[in-house]
CSV table of N, CA, C and O in Angstrom, one decimal:
chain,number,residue,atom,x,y,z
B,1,UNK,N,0.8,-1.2,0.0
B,1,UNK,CA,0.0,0.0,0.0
B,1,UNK,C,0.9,1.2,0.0
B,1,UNK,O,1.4,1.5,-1.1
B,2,UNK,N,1.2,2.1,1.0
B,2,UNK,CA,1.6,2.9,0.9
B,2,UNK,C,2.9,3.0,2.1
B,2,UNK,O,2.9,2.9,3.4
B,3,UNK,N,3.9,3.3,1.1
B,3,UNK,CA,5.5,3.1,2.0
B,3,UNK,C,5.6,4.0,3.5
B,3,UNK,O,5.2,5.1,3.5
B,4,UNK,N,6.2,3.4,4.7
B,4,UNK,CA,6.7,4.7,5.6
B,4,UNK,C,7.7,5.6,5.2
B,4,UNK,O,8.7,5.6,4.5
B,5,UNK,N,7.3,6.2,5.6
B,5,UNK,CA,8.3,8.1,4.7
B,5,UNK,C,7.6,8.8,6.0
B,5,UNK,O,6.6,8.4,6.6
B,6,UNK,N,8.6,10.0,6.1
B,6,UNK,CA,8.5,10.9,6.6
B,6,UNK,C,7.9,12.0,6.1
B,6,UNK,O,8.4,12.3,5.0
B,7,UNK,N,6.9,12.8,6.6
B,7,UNK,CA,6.1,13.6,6.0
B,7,UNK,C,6.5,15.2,6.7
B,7,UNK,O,7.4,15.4,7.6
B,8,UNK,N,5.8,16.1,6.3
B,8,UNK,CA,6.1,17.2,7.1
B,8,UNK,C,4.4,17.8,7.6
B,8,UNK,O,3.6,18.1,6.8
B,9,UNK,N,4.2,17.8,8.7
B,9,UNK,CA,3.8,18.2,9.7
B,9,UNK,C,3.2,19.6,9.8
B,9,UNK,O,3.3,20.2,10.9
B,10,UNK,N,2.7,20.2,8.7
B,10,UNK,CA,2.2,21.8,8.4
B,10,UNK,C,2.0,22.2,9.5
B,10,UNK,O,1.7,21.5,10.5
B,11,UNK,N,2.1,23.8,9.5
B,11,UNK,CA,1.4,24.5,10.5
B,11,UNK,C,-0.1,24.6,10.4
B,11,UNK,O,-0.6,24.8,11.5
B,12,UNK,N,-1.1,24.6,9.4
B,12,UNK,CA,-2.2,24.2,9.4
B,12,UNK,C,-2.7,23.4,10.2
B,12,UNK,O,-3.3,23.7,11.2
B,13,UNK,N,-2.3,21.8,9.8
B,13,UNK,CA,-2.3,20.6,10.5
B,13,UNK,C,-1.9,20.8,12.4
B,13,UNK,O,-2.6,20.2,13.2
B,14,UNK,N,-1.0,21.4,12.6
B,14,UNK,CA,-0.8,21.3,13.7
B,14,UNK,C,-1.4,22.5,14.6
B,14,UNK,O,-1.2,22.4,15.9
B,15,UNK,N,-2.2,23.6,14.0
B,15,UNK,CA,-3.0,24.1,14.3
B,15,UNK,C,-4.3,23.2,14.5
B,15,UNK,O,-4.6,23.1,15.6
B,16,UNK,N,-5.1,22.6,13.6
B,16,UNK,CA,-6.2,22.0,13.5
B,16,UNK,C,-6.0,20.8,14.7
B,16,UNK,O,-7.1,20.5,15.3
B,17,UNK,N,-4.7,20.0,15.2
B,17,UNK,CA,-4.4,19.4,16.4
B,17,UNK,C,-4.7,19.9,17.3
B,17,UNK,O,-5.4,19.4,18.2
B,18,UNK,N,-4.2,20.9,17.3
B,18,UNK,CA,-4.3,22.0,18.8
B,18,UNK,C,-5.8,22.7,19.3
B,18,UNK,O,-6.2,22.7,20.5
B,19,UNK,N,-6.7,23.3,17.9
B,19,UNK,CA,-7.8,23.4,18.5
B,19,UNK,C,-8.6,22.3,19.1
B,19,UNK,O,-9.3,22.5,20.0
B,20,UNK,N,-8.3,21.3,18.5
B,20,UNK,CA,-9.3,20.1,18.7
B,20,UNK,C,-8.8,18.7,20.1
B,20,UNK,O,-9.2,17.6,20.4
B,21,UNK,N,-7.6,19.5,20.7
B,21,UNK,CA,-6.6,19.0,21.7
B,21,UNK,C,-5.9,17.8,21.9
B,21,UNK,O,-5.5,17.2,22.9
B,22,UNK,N,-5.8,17.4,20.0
B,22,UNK,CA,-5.3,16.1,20.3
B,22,UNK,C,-3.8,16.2,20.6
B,22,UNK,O,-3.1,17.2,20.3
B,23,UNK,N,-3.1,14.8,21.6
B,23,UNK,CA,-2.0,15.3,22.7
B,23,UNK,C,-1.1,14.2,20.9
B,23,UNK,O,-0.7,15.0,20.0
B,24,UNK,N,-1.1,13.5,20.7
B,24,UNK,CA,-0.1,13.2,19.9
B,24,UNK,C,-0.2,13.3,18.2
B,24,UNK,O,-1.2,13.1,17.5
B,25,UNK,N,1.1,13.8,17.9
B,25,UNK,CA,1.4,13.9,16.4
B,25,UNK,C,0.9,13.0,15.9
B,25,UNK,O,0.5,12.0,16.6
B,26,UNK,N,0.6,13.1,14.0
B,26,UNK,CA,0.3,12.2,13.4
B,26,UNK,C,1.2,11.2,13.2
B,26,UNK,O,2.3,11.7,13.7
B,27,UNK,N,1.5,9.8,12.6
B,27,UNK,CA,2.6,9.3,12.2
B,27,UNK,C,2.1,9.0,10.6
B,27,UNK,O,2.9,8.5,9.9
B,28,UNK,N,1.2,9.2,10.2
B,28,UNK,CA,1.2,9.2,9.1
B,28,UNK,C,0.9,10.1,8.3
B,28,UNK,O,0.3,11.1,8.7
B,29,UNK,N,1.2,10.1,7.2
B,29,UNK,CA,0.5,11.9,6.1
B,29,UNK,C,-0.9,11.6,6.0
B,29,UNK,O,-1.3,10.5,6.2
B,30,UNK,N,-1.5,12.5,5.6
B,30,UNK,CA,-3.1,13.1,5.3
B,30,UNK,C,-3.2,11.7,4.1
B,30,UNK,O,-4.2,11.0,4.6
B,31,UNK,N,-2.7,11.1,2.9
B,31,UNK,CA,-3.3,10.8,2.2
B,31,UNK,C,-3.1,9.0,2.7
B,31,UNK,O,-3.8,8.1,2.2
B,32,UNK,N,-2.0,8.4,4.1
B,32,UNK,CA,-1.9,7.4,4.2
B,32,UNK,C,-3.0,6.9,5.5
B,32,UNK,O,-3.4,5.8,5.9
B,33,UNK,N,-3.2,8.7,6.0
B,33,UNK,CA,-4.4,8.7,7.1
B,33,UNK,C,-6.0,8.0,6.6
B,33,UNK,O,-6.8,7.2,7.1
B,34,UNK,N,-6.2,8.8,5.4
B,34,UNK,CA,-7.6,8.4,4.5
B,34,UNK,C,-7.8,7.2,3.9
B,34,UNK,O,-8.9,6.5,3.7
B,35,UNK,N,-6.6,7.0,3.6
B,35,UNK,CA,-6.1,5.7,3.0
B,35,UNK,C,-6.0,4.3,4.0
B,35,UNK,O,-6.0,3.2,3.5
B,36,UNK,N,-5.9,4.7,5.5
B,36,UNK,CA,-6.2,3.7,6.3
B,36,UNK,C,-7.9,3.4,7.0
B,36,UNK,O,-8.5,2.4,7.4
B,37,UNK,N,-8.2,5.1,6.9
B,37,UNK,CA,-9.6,4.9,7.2
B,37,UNK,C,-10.5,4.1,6.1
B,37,UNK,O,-11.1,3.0,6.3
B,38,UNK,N,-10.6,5.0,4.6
B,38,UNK,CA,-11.1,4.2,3.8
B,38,UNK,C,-11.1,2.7,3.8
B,38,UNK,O,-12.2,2.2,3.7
B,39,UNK,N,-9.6,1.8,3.9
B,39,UNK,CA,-9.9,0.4,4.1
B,39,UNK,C,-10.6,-0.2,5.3
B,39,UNK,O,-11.1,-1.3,5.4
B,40,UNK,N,-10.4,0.6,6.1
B,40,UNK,CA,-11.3,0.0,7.5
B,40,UNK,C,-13.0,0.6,7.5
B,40,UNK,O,-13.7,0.3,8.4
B,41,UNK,N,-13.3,1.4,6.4
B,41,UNK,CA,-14.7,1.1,6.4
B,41,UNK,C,-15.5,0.7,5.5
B,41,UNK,O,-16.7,0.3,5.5
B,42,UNK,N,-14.5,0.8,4.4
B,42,UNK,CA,-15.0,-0.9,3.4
B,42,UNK,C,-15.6,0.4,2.1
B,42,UNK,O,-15.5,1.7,2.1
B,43,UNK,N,-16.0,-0.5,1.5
B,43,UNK,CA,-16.7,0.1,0.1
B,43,UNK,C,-18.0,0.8,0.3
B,43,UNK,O,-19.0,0.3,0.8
B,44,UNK,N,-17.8,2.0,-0.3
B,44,UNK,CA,-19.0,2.6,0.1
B,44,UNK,C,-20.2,2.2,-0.8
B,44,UNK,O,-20.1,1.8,-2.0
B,45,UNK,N,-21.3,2.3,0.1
B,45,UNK,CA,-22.5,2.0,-1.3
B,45,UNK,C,-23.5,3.4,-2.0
B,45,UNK,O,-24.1,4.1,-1.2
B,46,UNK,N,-23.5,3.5,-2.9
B,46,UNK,CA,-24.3,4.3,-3.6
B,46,UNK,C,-25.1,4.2,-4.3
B,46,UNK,O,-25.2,3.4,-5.1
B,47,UNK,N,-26.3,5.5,-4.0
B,47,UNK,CA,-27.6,5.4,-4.6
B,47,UNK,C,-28.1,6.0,-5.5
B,47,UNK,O,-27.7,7.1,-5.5
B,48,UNK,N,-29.0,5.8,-6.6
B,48,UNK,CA,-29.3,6.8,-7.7
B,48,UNK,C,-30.4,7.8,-7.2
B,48,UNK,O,-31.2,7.2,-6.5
B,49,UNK,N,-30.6,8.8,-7.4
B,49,UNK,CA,-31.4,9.4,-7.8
B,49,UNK,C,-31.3,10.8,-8.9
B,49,UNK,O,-30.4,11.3,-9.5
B,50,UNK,N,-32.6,11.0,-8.7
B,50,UNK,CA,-32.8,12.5,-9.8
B,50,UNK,C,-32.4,13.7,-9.2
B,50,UNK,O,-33.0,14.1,-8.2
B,51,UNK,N,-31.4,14.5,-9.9
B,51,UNK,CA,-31.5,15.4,-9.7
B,51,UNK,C,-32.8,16.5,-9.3
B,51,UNK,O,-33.8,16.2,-9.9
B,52,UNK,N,-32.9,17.3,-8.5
B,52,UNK,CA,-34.1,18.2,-8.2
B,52,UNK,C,-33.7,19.4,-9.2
B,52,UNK,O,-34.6,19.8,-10.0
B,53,UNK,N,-32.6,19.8,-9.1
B,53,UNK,CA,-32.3,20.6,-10.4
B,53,UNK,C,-32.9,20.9,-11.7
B,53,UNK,O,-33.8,21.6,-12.2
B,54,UNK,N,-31.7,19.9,-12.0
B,54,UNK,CA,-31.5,19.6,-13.7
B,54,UNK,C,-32.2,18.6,-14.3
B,54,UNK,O,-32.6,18.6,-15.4
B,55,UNK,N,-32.5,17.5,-13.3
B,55,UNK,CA,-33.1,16.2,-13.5
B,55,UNK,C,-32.4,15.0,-13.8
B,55,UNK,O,-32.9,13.8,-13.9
B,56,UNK,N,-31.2,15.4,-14.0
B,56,UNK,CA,-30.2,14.4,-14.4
B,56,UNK,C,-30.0,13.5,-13.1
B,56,UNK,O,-30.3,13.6,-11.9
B,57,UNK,N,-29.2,12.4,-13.7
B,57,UNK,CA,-29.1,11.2,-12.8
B,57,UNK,C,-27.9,11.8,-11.3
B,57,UNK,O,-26.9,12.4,-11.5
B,58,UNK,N,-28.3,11.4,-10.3
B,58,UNK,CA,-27.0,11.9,-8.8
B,58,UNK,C,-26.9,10.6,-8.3
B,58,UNK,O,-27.8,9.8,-7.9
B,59,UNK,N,-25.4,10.3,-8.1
B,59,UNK,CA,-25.3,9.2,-7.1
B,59,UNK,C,-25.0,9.5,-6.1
B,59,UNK,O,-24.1,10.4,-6.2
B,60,UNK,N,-25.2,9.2,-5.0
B,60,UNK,CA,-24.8,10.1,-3.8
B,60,UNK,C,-24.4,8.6,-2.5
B,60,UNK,O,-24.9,7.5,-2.7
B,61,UNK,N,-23.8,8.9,-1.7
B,61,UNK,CA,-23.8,8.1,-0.3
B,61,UNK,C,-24.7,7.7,0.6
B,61,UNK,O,-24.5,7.0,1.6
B,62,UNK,N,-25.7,8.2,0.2
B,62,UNK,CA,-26.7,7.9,1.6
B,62,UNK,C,-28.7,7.8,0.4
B,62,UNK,O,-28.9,8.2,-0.7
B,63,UNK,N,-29.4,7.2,1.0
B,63,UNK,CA,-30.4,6.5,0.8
B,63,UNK,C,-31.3,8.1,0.7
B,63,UNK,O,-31.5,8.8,1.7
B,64,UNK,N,-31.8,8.3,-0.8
B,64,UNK,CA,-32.3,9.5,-0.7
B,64,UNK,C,-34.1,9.6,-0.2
B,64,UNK,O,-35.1,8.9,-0.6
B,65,UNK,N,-34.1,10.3,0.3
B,65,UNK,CA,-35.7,10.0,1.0
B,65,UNK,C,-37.1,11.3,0.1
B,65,UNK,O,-36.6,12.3,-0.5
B,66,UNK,N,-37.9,11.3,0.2
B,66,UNK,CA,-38.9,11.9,-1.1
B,66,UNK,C,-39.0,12.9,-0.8
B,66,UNK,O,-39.2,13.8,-1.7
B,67,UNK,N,-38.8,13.2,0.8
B,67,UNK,CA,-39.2,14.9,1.3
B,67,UNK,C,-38.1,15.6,1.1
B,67,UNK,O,-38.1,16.8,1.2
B,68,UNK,N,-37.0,14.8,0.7
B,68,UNK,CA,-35.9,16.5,0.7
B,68,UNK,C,-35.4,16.6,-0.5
B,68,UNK,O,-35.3,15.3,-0.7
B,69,UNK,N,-35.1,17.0,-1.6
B,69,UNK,CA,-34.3,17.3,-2.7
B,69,UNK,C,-32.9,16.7,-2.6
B,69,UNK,O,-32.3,16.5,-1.6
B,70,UNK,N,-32.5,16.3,-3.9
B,70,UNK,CA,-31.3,15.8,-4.2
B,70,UNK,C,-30.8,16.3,-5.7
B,70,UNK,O,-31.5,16.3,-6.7
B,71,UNK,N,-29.6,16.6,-5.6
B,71,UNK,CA,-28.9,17.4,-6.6
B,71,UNK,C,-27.4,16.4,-7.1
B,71,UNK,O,-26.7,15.7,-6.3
B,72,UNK,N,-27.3,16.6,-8.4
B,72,UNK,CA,-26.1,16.2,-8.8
B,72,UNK,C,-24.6,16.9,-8.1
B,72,UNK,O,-24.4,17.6,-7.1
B,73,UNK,N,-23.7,16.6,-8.9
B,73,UNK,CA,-22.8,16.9,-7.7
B,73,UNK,C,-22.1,18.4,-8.7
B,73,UNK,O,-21.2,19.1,-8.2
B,74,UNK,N,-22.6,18.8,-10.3
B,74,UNK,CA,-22.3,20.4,-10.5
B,74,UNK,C,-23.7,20.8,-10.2
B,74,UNK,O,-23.7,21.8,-10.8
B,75,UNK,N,-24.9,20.5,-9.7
B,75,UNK,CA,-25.6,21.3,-9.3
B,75,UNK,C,-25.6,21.8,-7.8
B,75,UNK,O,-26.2,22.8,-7.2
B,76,UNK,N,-25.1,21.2,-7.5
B,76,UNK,CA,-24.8,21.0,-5.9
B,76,UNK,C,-23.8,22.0,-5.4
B,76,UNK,O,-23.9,22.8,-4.5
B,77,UNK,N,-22.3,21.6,-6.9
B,77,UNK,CA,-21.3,22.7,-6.5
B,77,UNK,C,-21.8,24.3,-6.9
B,77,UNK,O,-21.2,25.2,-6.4
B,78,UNK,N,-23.1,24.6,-8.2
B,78,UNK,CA,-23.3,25.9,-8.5
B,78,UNK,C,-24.4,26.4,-7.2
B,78,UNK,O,-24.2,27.6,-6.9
B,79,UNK,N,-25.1,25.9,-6.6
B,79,UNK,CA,-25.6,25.8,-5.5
B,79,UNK,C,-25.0,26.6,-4.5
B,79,UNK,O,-25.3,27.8,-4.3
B,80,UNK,N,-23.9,25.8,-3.6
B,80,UNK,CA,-23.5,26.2,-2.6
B,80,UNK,C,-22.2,27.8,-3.4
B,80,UNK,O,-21.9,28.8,-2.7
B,81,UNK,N,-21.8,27.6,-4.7
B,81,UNK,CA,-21.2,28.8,-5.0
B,81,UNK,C,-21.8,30.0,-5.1
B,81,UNK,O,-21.1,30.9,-5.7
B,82,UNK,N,-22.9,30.4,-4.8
B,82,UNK,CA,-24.0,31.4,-4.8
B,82,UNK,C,-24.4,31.7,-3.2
B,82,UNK,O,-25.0,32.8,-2.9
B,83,UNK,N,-24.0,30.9,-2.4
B,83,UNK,CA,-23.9,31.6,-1.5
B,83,UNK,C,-22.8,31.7,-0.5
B,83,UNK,O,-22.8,32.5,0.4
């Protein structure tokens, strides 16, 4: 998977530690961090529905229900870029 290497430790990252009070450094980088969670929670499953938009087809993560709207994912991004 993914080799040990030494990463560097941003001041972002180590800010985002600090507010949230975690006491120990990471030992791995951001992409070997996602990359361990990802396998430990398995394949995600996805669902179709219609866009509310455009009407086009959205696959999304979670089981879409009738009362709320569901948007594709550039209707979604022109969406939230308007406000």
């Amino acid at each position: 998977m993914y080799e040990d290497k030494t990463f560097v430790f941003t001041a972002g990252e180590q800010e985002f530690y600090a507010e949230r009070g975690f006491q120990n450094e990471p030992q791995r980088c951001k992409a070997c961090r996602d990359a361990r969670k990802a396998a430990a929670r398995g394949p995600r499953e996805y669902f179709t529905a219609t866009c509310a938009a455009c009407g086009g087809e959205a696959k999304v993560p979670f089981e879409p229900k009738s009362d709320r709207p569901v948007y594709c994912s550039e209707c979604f991004a022109r969406m939230r870029g308007e406000n």
